Amino acid sequence: MTLGYVDERAQDRDSEGGLWARITSDPRGGGAVHNALPHYYRQRHLMRDLLCQVCARAPARNQEGDYLFVLPDGPKSGAAVDLEGVREAAPPVCLGNAEDAAARCPRLTRCVALWVRRPVLYGVFGMQYALGPRGLQAVGTRMAEYETPALGWMVAIQMVRQLNGVTVDRDLTAHLRDLGRARQDDRCPRNGGA
Ligand SMILES: [Zn+2]
């Protein structure tokens, strides 16, 4: 048994069979419509096709063809951490948009720039459900891997790739962090406008 909508449409599932949230995402029906919903379908499209998370065009690639990913919350000490195989829901980014974002957002003073050889589809992030005594119950948010039984009990809101073949770009990381530091007092929309 797996979850599904009674009136399921093609766009409700991704290419790997994951079930995706609708505006009313409660599969029991009658869920509230919340403001500020993540753009589920946009994220899925960008992550599936490996497009820039900001402009939806081609992301930055290096000479080897690796994709540029910028993780917003990297380690404070720089790049001395093993990020091989990290699972990420933020799509890749083009260089111009990475610099724009870093220059606007103090949060990116801890970013890490990665070149990724094989960003392989891993699964989804979303709400997991289970059958309880009173029927279907939300268990909590988590990741589920494609082609595992757990996927059948998820309502996805983000597509996740596992980043294999990771090279940390120390120079670009330092450059992006500097851009962020230079604008510490500017507002960052994702940081509550501090
Ligand atoms: Zn872009």
mmCIF file of C-alpha atoms and ligand atoms in Angstrom:
data_model
loop_
_atom_site.group_PDB
_atom_site.id
_atom_site.type_symbol
_atom_site.label_atom_id
_atom_site.label_comp_id
_atom_site.label_asym_id
_atom_site.label_seq_id
_atom_site.Cartn_x
_atom_site.Cartn_y
_atom_site.Cartn_z
ATOM 1 C CA MET A 1 0.000 0.000 0.000
ATOM 2 C CA THR A 2 1.171 3.472 -0.833
ATOM 3 C CA LEU A 3 -0.276 6.943 -0.670
ATOM 4 C CA GLY A 4 -2.020 8.493 -3.625
ATOM 5 C CA TYR A 5 -4.625 11.073 -4.540
ATOM 6 C CA VAL A 6 -8.089 9.871 -5.438
ATOM 7 C CA ASP A 7 -8.043 12.080 -8.523
ATOM 8 C CA GLU A 8 -4.364 11.771 -9.257
ATOM 9 C CA ARG A 9 -2.910 13.717 -12.186
ATOM 10 C CA ALA A 10 0.347 13.131 -14.024
ATOM 11 C CA GLN A 11 2.018 16.133 -12.411
ATOM 12 C CA ASP A 12 1.312 14.740 -8.930
ATOM 13 C CA ARG A 13 4.189 12.289 -9.335
ATOM 14 C CA ASP A 14 7.777 12.768 -10.383
ATOM 15 C CA SER A 15 9.548 10.554 -12.871
ATOM 16 C CA GLU A 16 10.645 8.168 -10.090
ATOM 17 C CA GLY A 17 7.129 7.688 -8.730
ATOM 18 C CA GLY A 18 7.327 10.102 -5.793
ATOM 19 C CA LEU A 19 4.006 11.654 -4.776
ATOM 20 C CA TRP A 20 4.102 15.464 -4.570
ATOM 21 C CA ALA A 21 2.269 17.977 -2.432
ATOM 22 C CA ARG A 22 -0.555 19.999 -3.872
ATOM 23 C CA ILE A 23 -1.569 23.434 -2.613
ATOM 24 C CA THR A 24 -3.734 21.459 -0.247
ATOM 25 C CA SER A 25 -1.122 18.891 0.584
ATOM 26 C CA ASP A 26 -2.916 16.794 3.176
ATOM 27 C CA PRO A 27 -3.751 13.465 1.512
ATOM 28 C CA ARG A 28 -6.599 12.973 3.991
ATOM 29 C CA GLY A 29 -8.259 15.945 2.305
ATOM 30 C CA GLY A 30 -9.413 19.231 3.738
ATOM 31 C CA GLY A 31 -5.954 20.570 4.540
ATOM 32 C CA ALA A 32 -5.521 24.283 5.018
ATOM 33 C CA VAL A 33 -4.015 26.473 2.343
ATOM 34 C CA HIS A 34 -0.919 28.130 3.795
ATOM 35 C CA ASN A 35 0.729 31.319 2.694
ATOM 36 C CA ALA A 36 4.320 31.391 1.490
ATOM 37 C CA LEU A 37 4.227 27.884 0.101
ATOM 38 C CA PRO A 38 7.488 26.690 -1.351
ATOM 39 C CA HIS A 39 7.413 26.472 -5.103
ATOM 40 C CA TYR A 40 7.269 22.690 -5.130
ATOM 41 C CA TYR A 41 6.966 22.204 -8.843
ATOM 42 C CA ARG A 42 9.548 24.854 -9.668
ATOM 43 C CA GLN A 43 12.128 23.269 -7.369
ATOM 44 C CA ARG A 44 11.376 19.849 -8.806
ATOM 45 C CA HIS A 45 11.783 21.131 -12.364
ATOM 46 C CA LEU A 46 15.076 22.926 -11.604
ATOM 47 C CA MET A 47 16.536 20.032 -9.644
ATOM 48 C CA ARG A 48 15.460 17.380 -12.141
ATOM 49 C CA ASP A 49 16.847 19.296 -15.125
ATOM 50 C CA LEU A 50 19.842 20.723 -13.176
ATOM 51 C CA LEU A 51 19.045 24.364 -13.891
ATOM 52 C CA CYS A 52 20.066 27.481 -11.963
ATOM 53 C CA GLN A 53 17.896 27.901 -8.878
ATOM 54 C CA VAL A 54 17.564 31.663 -9.505
ATOM 55 C CA CYS A 55 17.318 32.262 -13.266
ATOM 56 C CA ALA A 56 16.328 28.729 -14.401
ATOM 57 C CA ARG A 57 19.005 28.815 -17.101
ATOM 58 C CA ALA A 58 22.157 26.733 -17.372
ATOM 59 C CA PRO A 59 24.144 26.671 -14.124
ATOM 60 C CA ALA A 60 27.902 27.248 -13.996
ATOM 61 C CA ARG A 61 30.018 24.294 -15.185
ATOM 62 C CA ASN A 62 33.780 23.990 -14.972
ATOM 63 C CA GLN A 63 36.074 22.580 -17.664
ATOM 64 C CA GLU A 64 35.374 19.049 -16.507
ATOM 65 C CA GLY A 65 31.645 19.670 -16.782
ATOM 66 C CA ASP A 66 31.091 19.689 -13.016
ATOM 67 C CA TYR A 67 28.091 21.652 -11.745
ATOM 68 C CA LEU A 68 28.339 24.588 -9.340
ATOM 69 C CA PHE A 69 26.394 24.155 -6.108
ATOM 70 C CA VAL A 70 26.576 26.736 -3.315
ATOM 71 C CA LEU A 71 25.567 25.397 0.085
ATOM 72 C CA PRO A 72 24.428 28.331 2.244
ATOM 73 C CA ASP A 73 25.414 27.009 5.651
ATOM 74 C CA GLY A 74 28.893 25.622 5.407
ATOM 75 C CA PRO A 75 31.404 25.191 8.210
ATOM 76 C CA LYS A 76 32.740 28.372 9.802
ATOM 77 C CA SER A 77 36.346 27.337 9.368
ATOM 78 C CA GLY A 78 36.185 27.257 5.592
ATOM 79 C CA ALA A 79 36.365 24.263 3.372
ATOM 80 C CA ALA A 80 38.074 21.671 5.562
ATOM 81 C CA VAL A 81 35.093 19.386 5.805
ATOM 82 C CA ASP A 82 34.100 16.342 3.850
ATOM 83 C CA LEU A 83 31.028 17.145 1.799
ATOM 84 C CA GLU A 84 31.295 14.100 -0.440
ATOM 85 C CA GLY A 85 27.902 12.498 -0.853
ATOM 86 C CA VAL A 86 25.993 15.294 0.869
ATOM 87 C CA ARG A 87 22.248 15.282 0.094
ATOM 88 C CA GLU A 88 21.011 18.628 -1.105
ATOM 89 C CA ALA A 89 17.676 20.115 -2.112
ATOM 90 C CA ALA A 90 19.007 23.434 -3.409
ATOM 91 C CA PRO A 91 19.507 23.235 -7.204
ATOM 92 C CA PRO A 92 22.790 24.330 -8.800
ATOM 93 C CA VAL A 93 23.404 27.981 -9.574
ATOM 94 C CA CYS A 94 25.048 30.121 -12.249
ATOM 95 C CA LEU A 95 28.041 32.237 -11.262
ATOM 96 C CA GLY A 96 26.302 35.587 -11.677
ATOM 97 C CA ASN A 97 23.394 34.584 -9.476
ATOM 98 C CA ALA A 98 25.733 33.059 -6.867
ATOM 99 C CA GLU A 99 27.606 36.380 -6.635
ATOM 100 C CA ASP A 100 24.390 38.409 -6.521
ATOM 101 C CA ALA A 101 23.025 36.223 -3.742
ATOM 102 C CA ALA A 102 26.278 36.343 -1.761
ATOM 103 C CA ALA A 103 26.463 40.131 -2.086
ATOM 104 C CA ARG A 104 22.920 40.492 -0.743
ATOM 105 C CA CYS A 105 22.757 37.895 1.971
ATOM 106 C CA PRO A 106 24.846 37.900 5.182
ATOM 107 C CA ARG A 107 23.861 34.268 5.651
ATOM 108 C CA LEU A 108 26.153 33.438 2.732
ATOM 109 C CA THR A 109 29.229 34.466 4.727
ATOM 110 C CA ARG A 110 29.198 30.776 5.686
ATOM 111 C CA CYS A 111 28.540 29.428 2.193
ATOM 112 C CA VAL A 112 30.637 26.748 0.502
ATOM 113 C CA ALA A 113 31.040 26.578 -3.275
ATOM 114 C CA LEU A 114 31.242 23.048 -4.669
ATOM 115 C CA TRP A 115 31.924 21.630 -8.120
ATOM 116 C CA VAL A 116 29.971 18.414 -8.387
ATOM 117 C CA ARG A 117 30.824 15.712 -10.913
ATOM 118 C CA ARG A 118 27.799 13.474 -10.336
ATOM 119 C CA PRO A 119 24.744 15.061 -8.721
ATOM 120 C CA VAL A 120 22.634 11.881 -8.734
ATOM 121 C CA LEU A 121 18.923 11.779 -8.002
ATOM 122 C CA TYR A 122 18.508 10.540 -4.438
ATOM 123 C CA GLY A 123 14.904 11.007 -3.395
ATOM 124 C CA VAL A 124 12.557 13.559 -1.900
ATOM 125 C CA PHE A 125 12.133 15.654 1.218
ATOM 126 C CA GLY A 126 8.620 15.979 2.552
ATOM 127 C CA MET A 127 6.063 14.762 5.054
ATOM 128 C CA GLN A 128 5.989 11.108 5.959
ATOM 129 C CA TYR A 129 2.671 9.486 6.789
ATOM 130 C CA ALA A 130 1.787 6.245 8.550
ATOM 131 C CA LEU A 131 -1.369 4.303 9.309
ATOM 132 C CA GLY A 132 -2.324 4.689 12.961
ATOM 133 C CA PRO A 133 -5.363 3.723 15.021
ATOM 134 C CA ARG A 134 -7.229 6.771 13.749
ATOM 135 C CA GLY A 135 -6.205 6.353 10.142
ATOM 136 C CA LEU A 136 -3.555 8.166 8.214
ATOM 137 C CA GLN A 137 -1.279 10.296 10.388
ATOM 138 C CA ALA A 138 1.556 12.667 9.621
ATOM 139 C CA VAL A 139 4.749 11.381 11.214
ATOM 140 C CA GLY A 140 7.144 14.218 10.440
ATOM 141 C CA THR A 141 9.324 15.720 7.762
ATOM 142 C CA ARG A 142 12.235 13.724 6.422
ATOM 143 C CA MET A 143 14.012 12.478 3.315
ATOM 144 C CA ALA A 144 13.062 9.286 1.549
ATOM 145 C CA GLU A 145 15.170 7.567 -1.060
ATOM 146 C CA TYR A 146 13.756 6.620 -4.449
ATOM 147 C CA GLU A 147 13.007 2.910 -4.956
ATOM 148 C CA THR A 148 12.559 2.269 -1.250
ATOM 149 C CA PRO A 149 9.305 1.419 0.586
ATOM 150 C CA ALA A 150 9.558 4.685 2.549
ATOM 151 C CA LEU A 151 8.889 6.642 -0.635
ATOM 152 C CA GLY A 152 5.361 5.254 -0.788
ATOM 153 C CA TRP A 153 4.464 7.033 2.481
ATOM 154 C CA MET A 154 5.842 10.430 1.589
ATOM 155 C CA VAL A 155 4.258 13.594 0.229
ATOM 156 C CA ALA A 156 7.203 15.388 -1.315
ATOM 157 C CA ILE A 157 7.928 19.102 -1.314
ATOM 158 C CA GLN A 158 11.547 18.985 -2.534
ATOM 159 C CA MET A 159 13.599 16.791 -4.843
ATOM 160 C CA VAL A 160 16.966 15.791 -3.398
ATOM 161 C CA ARG A 161 20.202 14.934 -5.155
ATOM 162 C CA GLN A 162 23.224 13.281 -3.618
ATOM 163 C CA LEU A 163 26.355 15.216 -4.539
ATOM 164 C CA ASN A 164 29.043 12.723 -5.564
ATOM 165 C CA GLY A 165 32.444 13.709 -6.893
ATOM 166 C CA VAL A 166 32.603 16.916 -4.858
ATOM 167 C CA THR A 167 35.463 19.401 -5.152
ATOM 168 C CA VAL A 168 35.356 22.343 -2.765
ATOM 169 C CA ASP A 169 36.353 25.548 -4.568
ATOM 170 C CA ARG A 170 38.303 27.380 -1.868
ATOM 171 C CA ASP A 171 38.901 30.513 -3.951
ATOM 172 C CA LEU A 172 35.282 30.874 -5.000
ATOM 173 C CA THR A 173 34.116 30.090 -1.461
ATOM 174 C CA ALA A 174 36.376 32.862 -0.094
ATOM 175 C CA HIS A 175 35.203 35.257 -2.828
ATOM 176 C CA LEU A 176 31.519 34.642 -2.133
ATOM 177 C CA ARG A 177 32.041 34.961 1.624
ATOM 178 C CA ASP A 178 33.861 38.255 1.091
ATOM 179 C CA LEU A 179 30.973 39.570 -0.989
ATOM 180 C CA GLY A 180 28.652 38.715 1.878
ATOM 181 C CA ARG A 181 30.866 40.326 4.511
ATOM 182 C CA ALA A 182 31.132 43.519 2.476
ATOM 183 C CA ARG A 183 27.376 43.928 2.775
ATOM 184 C CA GLN A 184 26.786 42.741 6.333
ATOM 185 C CA ASP A 185 24.332 45.520 7.120
ATOM 186 C CA ASP A 186 22.228 45.095 4.012
ATOM 187 C CA ARG A 187 18.982 43.316 4.273
ATOM 188 C CA CYS A 188 18.736 39.658 3.497
ATOM 189 C CA PRO A 189 15.209 38.483 2.751
ATOM 190 C CA ARG A 190 15.918 34.972 3.981
ATOM 191 C CA ASN A 191 17.506 36.269 7.150
ATOM 192 C CA GLY A 192 14.548 38.235 8.432
ATOM 193 C CA GLY A 193 15.891 41.585 7.263
ATOM 194 C CA ALA A 194 18.470 41.905 10.022
HETATM 195 ZN ZN ZN B 1 21.249 31.814 -12.702
#
